[in-house]
Short mmCIF file of C-alpha atoms in Angstrom, two decimals:
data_model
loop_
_atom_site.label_atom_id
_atom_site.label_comp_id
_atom_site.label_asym_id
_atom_site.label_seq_id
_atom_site.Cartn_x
_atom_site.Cartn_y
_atom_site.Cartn_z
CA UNK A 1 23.74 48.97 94.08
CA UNK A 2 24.87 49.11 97.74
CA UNK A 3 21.79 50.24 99.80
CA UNK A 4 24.12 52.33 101.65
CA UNK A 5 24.82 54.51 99.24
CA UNK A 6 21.77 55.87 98.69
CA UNK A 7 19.44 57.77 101.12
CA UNK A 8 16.11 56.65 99.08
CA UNK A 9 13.80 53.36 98.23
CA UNK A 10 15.12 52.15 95.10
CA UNK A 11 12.67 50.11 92.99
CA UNK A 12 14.33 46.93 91.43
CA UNK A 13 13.30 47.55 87.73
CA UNK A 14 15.34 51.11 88.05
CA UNK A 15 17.97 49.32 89.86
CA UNK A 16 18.22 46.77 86.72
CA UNK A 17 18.16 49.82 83.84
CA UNK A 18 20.61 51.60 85.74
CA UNK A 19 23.02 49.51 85.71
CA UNK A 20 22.40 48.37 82.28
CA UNK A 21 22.71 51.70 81.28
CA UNK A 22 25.74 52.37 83.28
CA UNK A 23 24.33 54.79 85.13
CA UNK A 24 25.95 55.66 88.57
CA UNK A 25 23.97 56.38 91.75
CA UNK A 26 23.58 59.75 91.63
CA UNK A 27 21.67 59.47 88.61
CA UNK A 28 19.80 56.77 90.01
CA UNK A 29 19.37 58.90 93.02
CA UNK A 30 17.56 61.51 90.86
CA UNK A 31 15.55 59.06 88.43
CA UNK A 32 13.95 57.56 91.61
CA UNK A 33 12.70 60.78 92.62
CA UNK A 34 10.79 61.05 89.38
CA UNK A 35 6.91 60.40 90.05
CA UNK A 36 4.55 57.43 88.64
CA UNK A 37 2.93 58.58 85.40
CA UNK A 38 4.95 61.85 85.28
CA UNK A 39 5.35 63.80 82.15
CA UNK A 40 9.58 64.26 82.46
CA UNK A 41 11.41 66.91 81.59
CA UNK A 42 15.42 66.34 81.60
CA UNK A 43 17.40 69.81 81.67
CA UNK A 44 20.79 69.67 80.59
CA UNK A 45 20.66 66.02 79.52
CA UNK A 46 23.41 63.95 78.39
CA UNK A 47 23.07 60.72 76.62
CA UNK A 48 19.37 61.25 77.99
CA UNK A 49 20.39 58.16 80.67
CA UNK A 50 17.26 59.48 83.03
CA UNK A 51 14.57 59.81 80.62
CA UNK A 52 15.38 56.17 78.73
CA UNK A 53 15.98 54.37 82.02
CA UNK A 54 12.48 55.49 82.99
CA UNK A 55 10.83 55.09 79.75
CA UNK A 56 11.83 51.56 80.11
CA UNK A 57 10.86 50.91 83.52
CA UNK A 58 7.57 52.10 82.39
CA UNK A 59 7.60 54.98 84.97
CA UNK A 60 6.91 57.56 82.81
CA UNK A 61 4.08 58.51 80.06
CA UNK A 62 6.23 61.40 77.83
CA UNK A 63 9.74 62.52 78.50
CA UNK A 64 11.58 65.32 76.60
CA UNK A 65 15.78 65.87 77.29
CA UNK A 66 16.65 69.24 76.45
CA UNK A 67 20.14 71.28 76.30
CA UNK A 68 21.80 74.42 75.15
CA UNK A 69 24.43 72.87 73.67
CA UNK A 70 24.00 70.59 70.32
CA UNK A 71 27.06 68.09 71.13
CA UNK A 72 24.59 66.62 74.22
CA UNK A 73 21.44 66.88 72.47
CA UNK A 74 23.01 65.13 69.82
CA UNK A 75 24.44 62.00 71.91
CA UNK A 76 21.01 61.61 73.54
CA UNK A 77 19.28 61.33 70.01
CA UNK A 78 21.98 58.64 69.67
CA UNK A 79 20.79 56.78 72.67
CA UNK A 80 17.23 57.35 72.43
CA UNK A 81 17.58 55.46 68.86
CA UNK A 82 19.51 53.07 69.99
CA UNK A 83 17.39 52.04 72.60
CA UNK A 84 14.38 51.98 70.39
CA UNK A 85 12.71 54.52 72.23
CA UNK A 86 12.85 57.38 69.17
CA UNK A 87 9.04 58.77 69.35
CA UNK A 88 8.55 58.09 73.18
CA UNK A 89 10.96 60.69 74.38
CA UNK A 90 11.52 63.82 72.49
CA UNK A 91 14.83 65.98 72.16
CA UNK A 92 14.87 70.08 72.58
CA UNK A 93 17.56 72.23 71.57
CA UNK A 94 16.87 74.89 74.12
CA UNK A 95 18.51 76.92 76.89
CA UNK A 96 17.26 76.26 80.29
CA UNK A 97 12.81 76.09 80.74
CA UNK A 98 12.69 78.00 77.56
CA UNK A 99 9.90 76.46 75.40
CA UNK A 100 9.71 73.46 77.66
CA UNK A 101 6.07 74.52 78.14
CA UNK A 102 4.68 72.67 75.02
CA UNK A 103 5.76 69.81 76.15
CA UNK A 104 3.60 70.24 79.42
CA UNK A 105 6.11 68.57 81.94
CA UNK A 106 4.74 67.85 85.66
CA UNK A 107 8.31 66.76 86.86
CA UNK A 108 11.49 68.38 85.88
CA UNK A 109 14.60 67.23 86.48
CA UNK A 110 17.72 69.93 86.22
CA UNK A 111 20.67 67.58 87.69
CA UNK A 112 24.40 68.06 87.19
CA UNK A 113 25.38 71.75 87.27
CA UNK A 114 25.97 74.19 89.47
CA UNK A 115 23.91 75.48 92.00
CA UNK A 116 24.09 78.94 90.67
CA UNK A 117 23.48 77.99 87.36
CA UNK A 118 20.13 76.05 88.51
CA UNK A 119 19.24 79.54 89.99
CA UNK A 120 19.44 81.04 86.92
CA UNK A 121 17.44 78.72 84.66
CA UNK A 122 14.17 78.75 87.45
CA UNK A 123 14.70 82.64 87.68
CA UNK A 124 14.18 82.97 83.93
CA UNK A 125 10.98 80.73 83.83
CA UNK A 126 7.77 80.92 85.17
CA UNK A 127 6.43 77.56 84.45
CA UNK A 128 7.27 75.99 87.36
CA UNK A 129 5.92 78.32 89.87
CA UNK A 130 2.31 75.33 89.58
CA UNK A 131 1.87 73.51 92.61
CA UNK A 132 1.56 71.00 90.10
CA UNK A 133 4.59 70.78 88.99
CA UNK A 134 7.51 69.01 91.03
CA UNK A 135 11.53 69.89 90.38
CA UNK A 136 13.70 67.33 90.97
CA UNK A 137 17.64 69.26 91.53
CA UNK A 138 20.86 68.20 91.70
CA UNK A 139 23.63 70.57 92.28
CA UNK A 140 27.19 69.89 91.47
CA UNK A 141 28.55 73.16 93.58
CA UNK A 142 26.87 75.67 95.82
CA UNK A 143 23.94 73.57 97.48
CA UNK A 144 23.74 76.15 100.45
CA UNK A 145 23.13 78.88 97.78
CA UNK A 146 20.67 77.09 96.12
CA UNK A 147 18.76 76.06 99.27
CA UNK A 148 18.94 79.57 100.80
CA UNK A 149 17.52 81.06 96.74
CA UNK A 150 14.79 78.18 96.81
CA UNK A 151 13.07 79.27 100.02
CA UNK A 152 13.55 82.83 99.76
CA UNK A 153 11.56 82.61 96.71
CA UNK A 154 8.64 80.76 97.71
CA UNK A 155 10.14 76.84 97.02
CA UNK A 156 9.66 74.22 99.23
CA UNK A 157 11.69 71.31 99.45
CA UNK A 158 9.56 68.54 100.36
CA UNK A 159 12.33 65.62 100.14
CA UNK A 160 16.09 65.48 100.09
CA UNK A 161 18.60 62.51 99.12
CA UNK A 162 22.23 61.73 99.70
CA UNK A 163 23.98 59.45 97.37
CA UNK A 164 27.74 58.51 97.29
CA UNK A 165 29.54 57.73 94.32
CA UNK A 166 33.09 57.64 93.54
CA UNK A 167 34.03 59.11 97.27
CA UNK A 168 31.71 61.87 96.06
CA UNK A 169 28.53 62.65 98.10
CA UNK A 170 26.13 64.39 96.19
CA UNK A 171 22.28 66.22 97.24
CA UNK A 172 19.38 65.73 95.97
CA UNK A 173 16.07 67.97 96.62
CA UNK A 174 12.77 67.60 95.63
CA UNK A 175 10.87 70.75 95.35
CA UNK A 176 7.76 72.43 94.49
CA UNK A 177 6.25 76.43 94.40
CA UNK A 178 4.45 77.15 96.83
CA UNK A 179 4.97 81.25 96.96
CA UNK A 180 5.26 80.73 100.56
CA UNK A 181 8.62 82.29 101.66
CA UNK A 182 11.06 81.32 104.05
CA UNK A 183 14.30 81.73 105.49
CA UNK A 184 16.95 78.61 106.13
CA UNK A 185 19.51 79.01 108.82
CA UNK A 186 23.10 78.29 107.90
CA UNK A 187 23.29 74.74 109.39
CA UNK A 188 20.07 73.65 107.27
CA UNK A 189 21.53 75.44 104.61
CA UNK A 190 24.19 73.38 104.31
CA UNK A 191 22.73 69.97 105.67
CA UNK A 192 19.32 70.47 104.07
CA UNK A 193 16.44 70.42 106.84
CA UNK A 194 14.93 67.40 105.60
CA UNK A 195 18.78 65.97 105.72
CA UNK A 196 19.15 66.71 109.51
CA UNK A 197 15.02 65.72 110.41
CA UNK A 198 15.77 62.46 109.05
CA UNK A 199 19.28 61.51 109.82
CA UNK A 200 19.16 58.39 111.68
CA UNK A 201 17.48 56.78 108.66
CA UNK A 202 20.94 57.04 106.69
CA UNK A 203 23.35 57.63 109.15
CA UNK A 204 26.78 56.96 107.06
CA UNK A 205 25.27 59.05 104.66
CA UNK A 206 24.29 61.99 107.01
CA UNK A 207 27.83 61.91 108.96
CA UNK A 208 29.83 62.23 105.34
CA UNK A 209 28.08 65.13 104.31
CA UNK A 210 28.62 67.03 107.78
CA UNK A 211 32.26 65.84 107.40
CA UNK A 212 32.51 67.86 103.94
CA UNK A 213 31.21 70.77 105.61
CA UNK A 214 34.00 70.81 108.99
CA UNK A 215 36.53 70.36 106.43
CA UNK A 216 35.54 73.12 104.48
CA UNK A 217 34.87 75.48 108.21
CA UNK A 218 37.61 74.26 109.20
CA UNK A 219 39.87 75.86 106.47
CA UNK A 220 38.24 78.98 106.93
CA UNK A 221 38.72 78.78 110.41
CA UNK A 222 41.95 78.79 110.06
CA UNK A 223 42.36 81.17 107.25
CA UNK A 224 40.34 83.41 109.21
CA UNK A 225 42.56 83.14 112.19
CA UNK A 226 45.66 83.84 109.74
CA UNK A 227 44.52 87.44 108.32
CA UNK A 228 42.99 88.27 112.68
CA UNK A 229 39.64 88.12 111.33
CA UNK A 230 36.58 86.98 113.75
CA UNK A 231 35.42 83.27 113.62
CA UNK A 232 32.83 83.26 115.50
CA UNK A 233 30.14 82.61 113.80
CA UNK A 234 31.92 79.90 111.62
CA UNK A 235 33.21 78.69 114.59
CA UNK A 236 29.04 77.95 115.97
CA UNK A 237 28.68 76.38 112.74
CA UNK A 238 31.37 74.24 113.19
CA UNK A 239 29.94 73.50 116.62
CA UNK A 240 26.49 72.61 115.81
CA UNK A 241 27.24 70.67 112.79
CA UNK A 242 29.35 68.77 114.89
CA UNK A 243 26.78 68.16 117.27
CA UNK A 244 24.45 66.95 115.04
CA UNK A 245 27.00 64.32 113.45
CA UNK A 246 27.73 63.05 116.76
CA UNK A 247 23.88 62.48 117.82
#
């Protein structure tokens, strides 16, 4: 795995099952977020790649990978057997947090879907809302969204990550309740405040993300300019995002 790639301490023995597994960095990206000794809980699994990785590494004590669908449930019971792991980590047919509860999970991973679908499936469950309890989220689409939901409803995110994989860069919070609301500006929104705090520590990293977000001001910019609309507040954005890439 190319350090570079990956905003976050790796431990070798994760390192190794990933890529035994096959798994990319994002995943990795997210498994290494997972605490010692938690109790996992993978939402929306498929091939359950996070919980056996972890499970092998020895990181975790119980895991359960859950989905709505039966196609993925189904190829992680493949995996879990074929891995020898059938009795340490547990399957769940099961939209979103419901009935997660029995399995008492302390960390909860909901990785690979949209931001807006992550919003729904915490807005539908209470479980979560423990200080004990630590979310570990991945959105494909719609991070600001997410970010912006998260601390207007009492979520705060404690860690971010950046990986890179396949040209793709992807964020990675980790997040607890706190019921302590707050409001992100549009730049952290984006960038994540954690993101633009600790920059210089992944600098590649840091400047591809900002890039994604010019190019996708930048188009509005212009289509903004095209239909006489104002731009100036996407044009500050533009500004200040490019600041902080240059620092």
């Amino acid at each position: 795995m190319r350090k570079e790639n990956i905003s976050t301490d790796v431990g070798d023995a994760l390192t190794q099952q990933a890529t035994a597994l096959g798994a990319g960095e994002r995943l990795t990206a997210v498994a290494a977020l997972v605490r010692n000794g938690a109790r996992l809980s993978d939402v929306g699994t498929d091939h359950a790649l996070i919980p056996i990785m972890l499970t092998k590494c020895g990181t975790v004590r119980h895991s359960v990978a859950s989905d709505i669908a039966q196609g993925p449930i189904s190829r992680a019971r493949a995996a879990i057997a074929a891995h020898g792991l059938t009795g340490m980590i547990d399957t769940e047919l099961t939209p979103g947090l419901c009935g997660i509860e029995r399995h008492t999970p302390d960390d909860i991973v909901i990785a690979g879907m949209g931001g807006l679908t992550i919003i729904g499936i915490l807005s539908e469950s209470e479980y979560q809302k423990n200080d004990d309890v630590h979310l570990i989220l991945q959105p494909m689409q719609h991070a600001p969204q997410l970010r912006i939901w998260l601390g207007e409803n009492g979520y705060e995110t404690e860690r971010e990550v950046i990986a890179r994989e396949d040209d793709k860069i992807y964020q990675i919070m980790s997040v607890r309740y706190t019921g302590v609301c707050s409001s992100p500006d549009a730049v952290s929104a984006k960038l994540g405040a954690y993101n633009i705090e600790h920059r210089h520590g992944f600098p590649h990293l840091f400047a591809a993300l900002c890039d994604r977000y010019l190019a996708i001001l930048s188009a509005r910019i212009t289509g903004l300019r095209t239909r006489g609309d104002d731009t100036s507040a996407d044009e500050k954005e533009y500004n200040d995002i490019m600041k902080l890439r240059r620092m």
